[in-house]
Short mmCIF file of N, CA and C in Angstrom, two decimals:
data_model
loop_
_atom_site.label_atom_id
_atom_site.label_comp_id
_atom_site.label_asym_id
_atom_site.label_seq_id
_atom_site.Cartn_x
_atom_site.Cartn_y
_atom_site.Cartn_z
N MET A 1 63.42 151.19 75.34
CA MET A 1 62.10 150.89 74.35
C MET A 1 62.64 149.11 73.80
N THR A 2 61.80 147.94 73.80
CA THR A 2 62.85 147.35 73.35
C THR A 2 61.24 146.36 72.65
N VAL A 3 61.59 146.37 71.22
CA VAL A 3 60.65 145.48 70.00
C VAL A 3 60.28 144.96 70.08
N ILE A 4 59.52 143.91 69.59
CA ILE A 4 59.29 143.05 68.96
C ILE A 4 57.81 142.29 67.76
N GLU A 5 58.95 141.39 67.51
CA GLU A 5 58.22 141.49 65.98
C GLU A 5 57.33 140.25 66.45
N LEU A 6 56.64 139.97 65.90
CA LEU A 6 55.59 138.48 65.62
C LEU A 6 54.78 138.26 64.45
N PRO A 7 55.11 137.17 64.73
CA PRO A 7 53.77 137.20 63.29
C PRO A 7 52.19 137.27 63.33
N ASP A 8 52.11 137.97 62.62
CA ASP A 8 50.78 137.68 62.39
C ASP A 8 49.39 137.60 63.52
N ASP A 9 49.33 137.03 63.04
CA ASP A 9 48.35 135.56 63.82
C ASP A 9 48.50 135.76 65.41
N GLN A 10 49.80 135.98 65.86
CA GLN A 10 50.07 136.01 67.39
C GLN A 10 49.56 136.95 67.37
N ALA A 11 50.16 137.79 67.24
CA ALA A 11 49.86 139.31 66.85
C ALA A 11 47.86 140.01 67.76
N ALA A 12 47.87 139.38 66.55
CA ALA A 12 46.23 139.68 66.65
C ALA A 12 45.49 138.93 68.06
N ALA A 13 46.15 137.26 68.02
CA ALA A 13 45.76 136.61 69.11
C ALA A 13 45.94 137.60 70.99
N LEU A 14 47.37 138.41 70.87
CA LEU A 14 47.10 139.34 71.92
C LEU A 14 46.75 140.26 72.11
N LYS A 15 46.73 140.82 71.11
CA LYS A 15 44.61 142.27 71.32
C LYS A 15 43.37 141.89 71.05
N ALA A 16 42.88 140.29 70.94
CA ALA A 16 42.41 139.29 70.77
C ALA A 16 42.66 139.67 73.11
N LYS A 17 43.36 139.20 73.96
CA LYS A 17 43.00 138.52 75.69
C LYS A 17 43.09 140.21 75.85
N ALA A 18 43.74 140.87 75.14
CA ALA A 18 43.88 143.11 75.89
C ALA A 18 42.96 143.35 75.87
N ALA A 19 41.99 143.00 74.51
CA ALA A 19 40.54 143.60 74.02
C ALA A 19 39.32 143.00 75.02
N ALA A 20 39.58 141.58 75.26
CA ALA A 20 38.82 141.31 76.59
C ALA A 20 39.13 142.10 77.70
N GLN A 21 40.12 141.88 78.66
CA GLN A 21 39.80 143.27 79.71
C GLN A 21 39.84 143.85 79.26
N GLY A 22 39.77 144.78 78.24
CA GLY A 22 40.11 146.90 77.99
C GLY A 22 40.98 147.28 77.84
N LEU A 23 41.52 146.50 77.69
CA LEU A 23 42.74 147.60 77.90
C LEU A 23 43.25 147.51 76.45
N THR A 24 44.48 148.19 75.95
CA THR A 24 45.05 148.00 74.66
C THR A 24 46.13 147.03 74.96
N LEU A 25 47.26 147.01 73.32
CA LEU A 25 48.16 145.73 73.61
C LEU A 25 49.36 145.85 74.62
N LYS A 26 49.32 147.43 73.91
CA LYS A 26 50.47 148.80 75.09
C LYS A 26 50.03 148.47 77.06
N GLY A 27 48.55 148.68 77.18
CA GLY A 27 48.96 148.91 78.71
C GLY A 27 48.42 147.20 78.80
N TRP A 28 48.20 146.24 77.58
CA TRP A 28 47.56 145.29 79.16
C TRP A 28 49.17 144.59 78.85
N LEU A 29 50.19 144.41 77.97
CA LEU A 29 51.17 143.88 78.39
C LEU A 29 52.21 145.13 79.37
N GLY A 30 52.31 146.72 79.47
CA GLY A 30 51.93 146.74 81.39
C GLY A 30 52.39 146.53 82.37
N LYS A 31 50.61 145.63 81.66
CA LYS A 31 50.09 145.16 83.34
C LYS A 31 51.68 144.05 83.15
N LEU A 32 51.53 143.01 82.70
CA LEU A 32 51.38 141.76 83.12
C LEU A 32 53.82 141.73 83.27
N ALA A 33 53.73 143.19 82.92
CA ALA A 33 54.96 143.97 83.34
C ALA A 33 55.12 144.37 84.44
N GLY A 34 54.15 144.52 85.21
CA GLY A 34 54.04 145.13 86.63
C GLY A 34 54.16 147.11 86.01
N GLU A 35 53.54 147.73 84.94
CA GLU A 35 53.72 149.15 84.82
C GLU A 35 52.74 149.65 85.06
N GLU A 36 52.34 150.38 84.70
CA GLU A 36 51.08 151.17 84.78
C GLU A 36 51.69 152.55 83.79
N THR A 37 50.63 152.47 82.63
CA THR A 37 50.78 152.86 81.54
C THR A 37 50.40 154.22 81.28
N ARG A 38 51.05 155.52 80.52
CA ARG A 38 49.80 156.62 81.08
C ARG A 38 48.51 156.65 80.19
N VAL A 39 48.02 155.26 79.52
CA VAL A 39 46.90 155.19 78.89
C VAL A 39 46.16 155.14 78.87
N GLY A 40 46.53 153.91 80.79
CA GLY A 40 45.70 152.98 81.65
C GLY A 40 45.37 154.40 82.36
N ALA A 41 46.35 155.17 82.50
CA ALA A 41 46.12 156.52 84.53
C ALA A 41 45.60 157.54 83.47
N ARG A 42 45.39 157.22 82.02
CA ARG A 42 44.62 158.66 81.19
C ARG A 42 43.40 157.74 81.72
N LYS A 43 42.43 156.48 81.29
CA LYS A 43 40.77 155.44 81.85
C LYS A 43 40.89 155.73 82.74
N ASP A 44 41.00 156.05 83.65
CA ASP A 44 40.54 155.95 85.05
C ASP A 44 40.62 157.98 85.35
N VAL A 45 40.70 158.60 84.77
CA VAL A 45 40.90 159.73 84.89
C VAL A 45 38.75 160.22 84.40
N GLU A 46 39.49 159.55 82.76
CA GLU A 46 37.92 160.06 82.41
C GLU A 46 36.72 159.17 82.81
N ARG A 47 37.66 157.54 83.78
CA ARG A 47 35.80 157.25 84.31
C ARG A 47 35.44 157.69 85.24
N GLU A 48 36.39 158.79 86.23
CA GLU A 48 36.37 159.88 87.15
C GLU A 48 34.94 160.49 87.26
N HIS A 49 35.88 161.35 85.88
CA HIS A 49 35.14 162.48 85.25
C HIS A 49 33.98 162.07 84.58
N SER A 50 33.81 161.26 84.28
CA SER A 50 32.49 160.60 83.65
C SER A 50 30.84 160.60 84.37
N GLY A 51 31.06 160.98 85.17
CA GLY A 51 29.70 160.51 86.11
C GLY A 51 29.31 158.91 86.64
N PHE A 52 30.34 158.31 85.80
CA PHE A 52 30.03 156.12 86.48
C PHE A 52 30.17 157.27 88.01
N ASP A 53 28.80 156.20 88.53
CA ASP A 53 28.70 155.56 90.08
C ASP A 53 28.59 154.30 90.29
N ALA A 54 29.20 153.17 90.54
CA ALA A 54 29.41 152.56 90.72
C ALA A 54 28.01 151.96 92.05
N GLU A 55 28.39 152.66 93.35
CA GLU A 55 26.48 152.24 93.38
C GLU A 55 26.22 152.19 92.83
N LYS A 56 25.41 153.19 92.33
CA LYS A 56 24.21 153.05 90.86
C LYS A 56 23.68 151.43 90.59
N ALA A 57 25.25 151.78 89.98
CA ALA A 57 25.31 150.69 89.07
C ALA A 57 24.97 149.18 89.19
N ARG A 58 25.90 149.06 91.16
CA ARG A 58 25.40 147.87 91.33
C ARG A 58 24.18 147.92 91.59
N GLN A 59 23.03 148.62 92.49
CA GLN A 59 21.51 148.43 92.72
C GLN A 59 20.39 148.50 91.62
N ALA A 60 21.17 148.70 90.39
CA ALA A 60 20.20 148.75 89.58
C ALA A 60 20.53 147.02 89.52
N GLY A 61 21.85 146.84 89.09
CA GLY A 61 22.19 144.82 89.22
C GLY A 61 21.18 144.49 89.64
N ALA A 62 21.01 144.76 91.23
CA ALA A 62 20.08 143.88 92.17
C ALA A 62 19.30 143.98 91.56
N ARG A 63 18.37 145.29 91.04
CA ARG A 63 16.58 145.39 90.99
C ARG A 63 16.74 145.00 89.75
N ILE A 64 17.83 144.15 89.00
CA ILE A 64 17.38 144.32 87.76
C ILE A 64 17.46 142.84 87.93
N ARG A 65 18.62 141.70 88.92
CA ARG A 65 18.24 140.82 89.30
C ARG A 65 16.76 139.87 90.24
N GLU A 66 16.21 141.23 91.08
CA GLU A 66 15.85 140.79 91.16
C GLU A 66 14.47 141.16 90.79
N LEU A 67 13.79 141.36 89.56
CA LEU A 67 12.76 141.89 88.85
C LEU A 67 12.45 140.31 87.99
N ARG A 68 13.85 139.33 87.83
CA ARG A 68 14.17 138.39 86.88
C ARG A 68 13.40 137.23 87.44
N LYS A 69 13.09 137.55 88.86
CA LYS A 69 13.07 136.26 89.83
C LYS A 69 11.26 135.67 89.13
N GLY A 70 11.60 135.04 88.84
CA GLY A 70 10.31 133.71 88.80
C GLY A 70 9.70 133.81 87.65
N VAL A 71 10.42 134.52 85.80
CA VAL A 71 9.85 135.43 84.70
C VAL A 71 9.83 133.49 84.15
N ARG A 72 9.02 133.19 82.96
CA ARG A 72 9.64 132.05 82.97
C ARG A 72 8.72 131.82 81.06
N LEU A 73 10.24 131.10 80.52
CA LEU A 73 9.19 131.15 78.79
C LEU A 73 7.58 130.58 78.58
N ASP A 74 7.36 130.82 78.76
CA ASP A 74 5.77 130.42 77.73
C ASP A 74 5.17 129.30 77.43
N LEU A 75 6.25 128.21 77.71
CA LEU A 75 6.65 127.19 76.89
C LEU A 75 6.67 126.10 77.85
N ARG A 76 5.33 126.02 78.68
CA ARG A 76 4.75 124.74 79.23
C ARG A 76 5.80 124.83 80.98
N GLY A 77 6.02 126.47 80.89
CA GLY A 77 6.49 126.64 82.72
C GLY A 77 7.91 126.59 82.49
N MET A 78 8.43 126.87 81.33
CA MET A 78 10.27 126.34 82.07
C MET A 78 10.78 127.40 82.24
N SER A 79 11.25 127.15 82.31
CA SER A 79 12.94 127.93 82.86
C SER A 79 14.40 128.08 81.46
N ILE A 80 14.39 128.72 80.88
CA ILE A 80 15.78 129.21 80.11
C ILE A 80 16.99 128.18 80.44
N ARG A 81 17.11 127.79 81.74
CA ARG A 81 17.75 126.84 82.30
C ARG A 81 17.29 125.82 81.85
N GLU A 82 16.43 125.09 82.17
CA GLU A 82 15.29 124.21 81.62
C GLU A 82 14.91 123.70 80.35
N LEU A 83 15.20 124.89 79.43
CA LEU A 83 15.07 124.94 78.01
C LEU A 83 16.71 124.53 77.34
N ALA A 84 17.14 124.91 77.60
CA ALA A 84 19.10 124.99 77.68
C ALA A 84 18.81 123.03 77.56
N HIS A 85 19.29 122.94 78.43
CA HIS A 85 18.94 121.32 79.15
C HIS A 85 18.07 120.61 78.74
N LEU A 86 17.30 120.64 77.78
CA LEU A 86 16.41 119.64 77.42
C LEU A 86 17.37 119.43 75.57
N GLY A 87 17.64 121.35 75.42
CA GLY A 87 18.59 121.00 74.02
C GLY A 87 19.30 119.95 74.02
N HIS A 88 20.13 119.86 75.15
CA HIS A 88 21.59 119.38 75.66
C HIS A 88 20.81 117.60 75.46
N LYS A 89 20.26 117.54 75.92
CA LYS A 89 19.63 115.91 76.03
C LYS A 89 20.10 115.40 74.40
N TYR A 90 19.78 115.95 73.22
CA TYR A 90 19.97 114.71 71.86
C TYR A 90 20.75 115.72 71.05
#
C-alpha cells in the first residue's frame, strides 16, 4: 500500500470529485487505477438487493417529461427558459 500525503485543500478537492461520481475517495482512486475495490463491489450488491428497478425509473422519468410538456409560468405565458433568457439580457 502506498501512502500519499496531500495538503488539506487538495485532499478536499479530490474528495469532492469522488463524491460527484458517488464514490468514496478510495473507490475513486481505485477506479482511476483500473482496480475494483471491495467497497465498490459491495455497493453494487447492495443496489441489487435494494429493490431498485432501472426500467421503472426510466419509465417514471419519461412520464415526468411528458407531463412537463406545455407547462408554462403565469407570467404572460413565458416558459422558464424564456424567463431565464430575459434575466440574462440585462
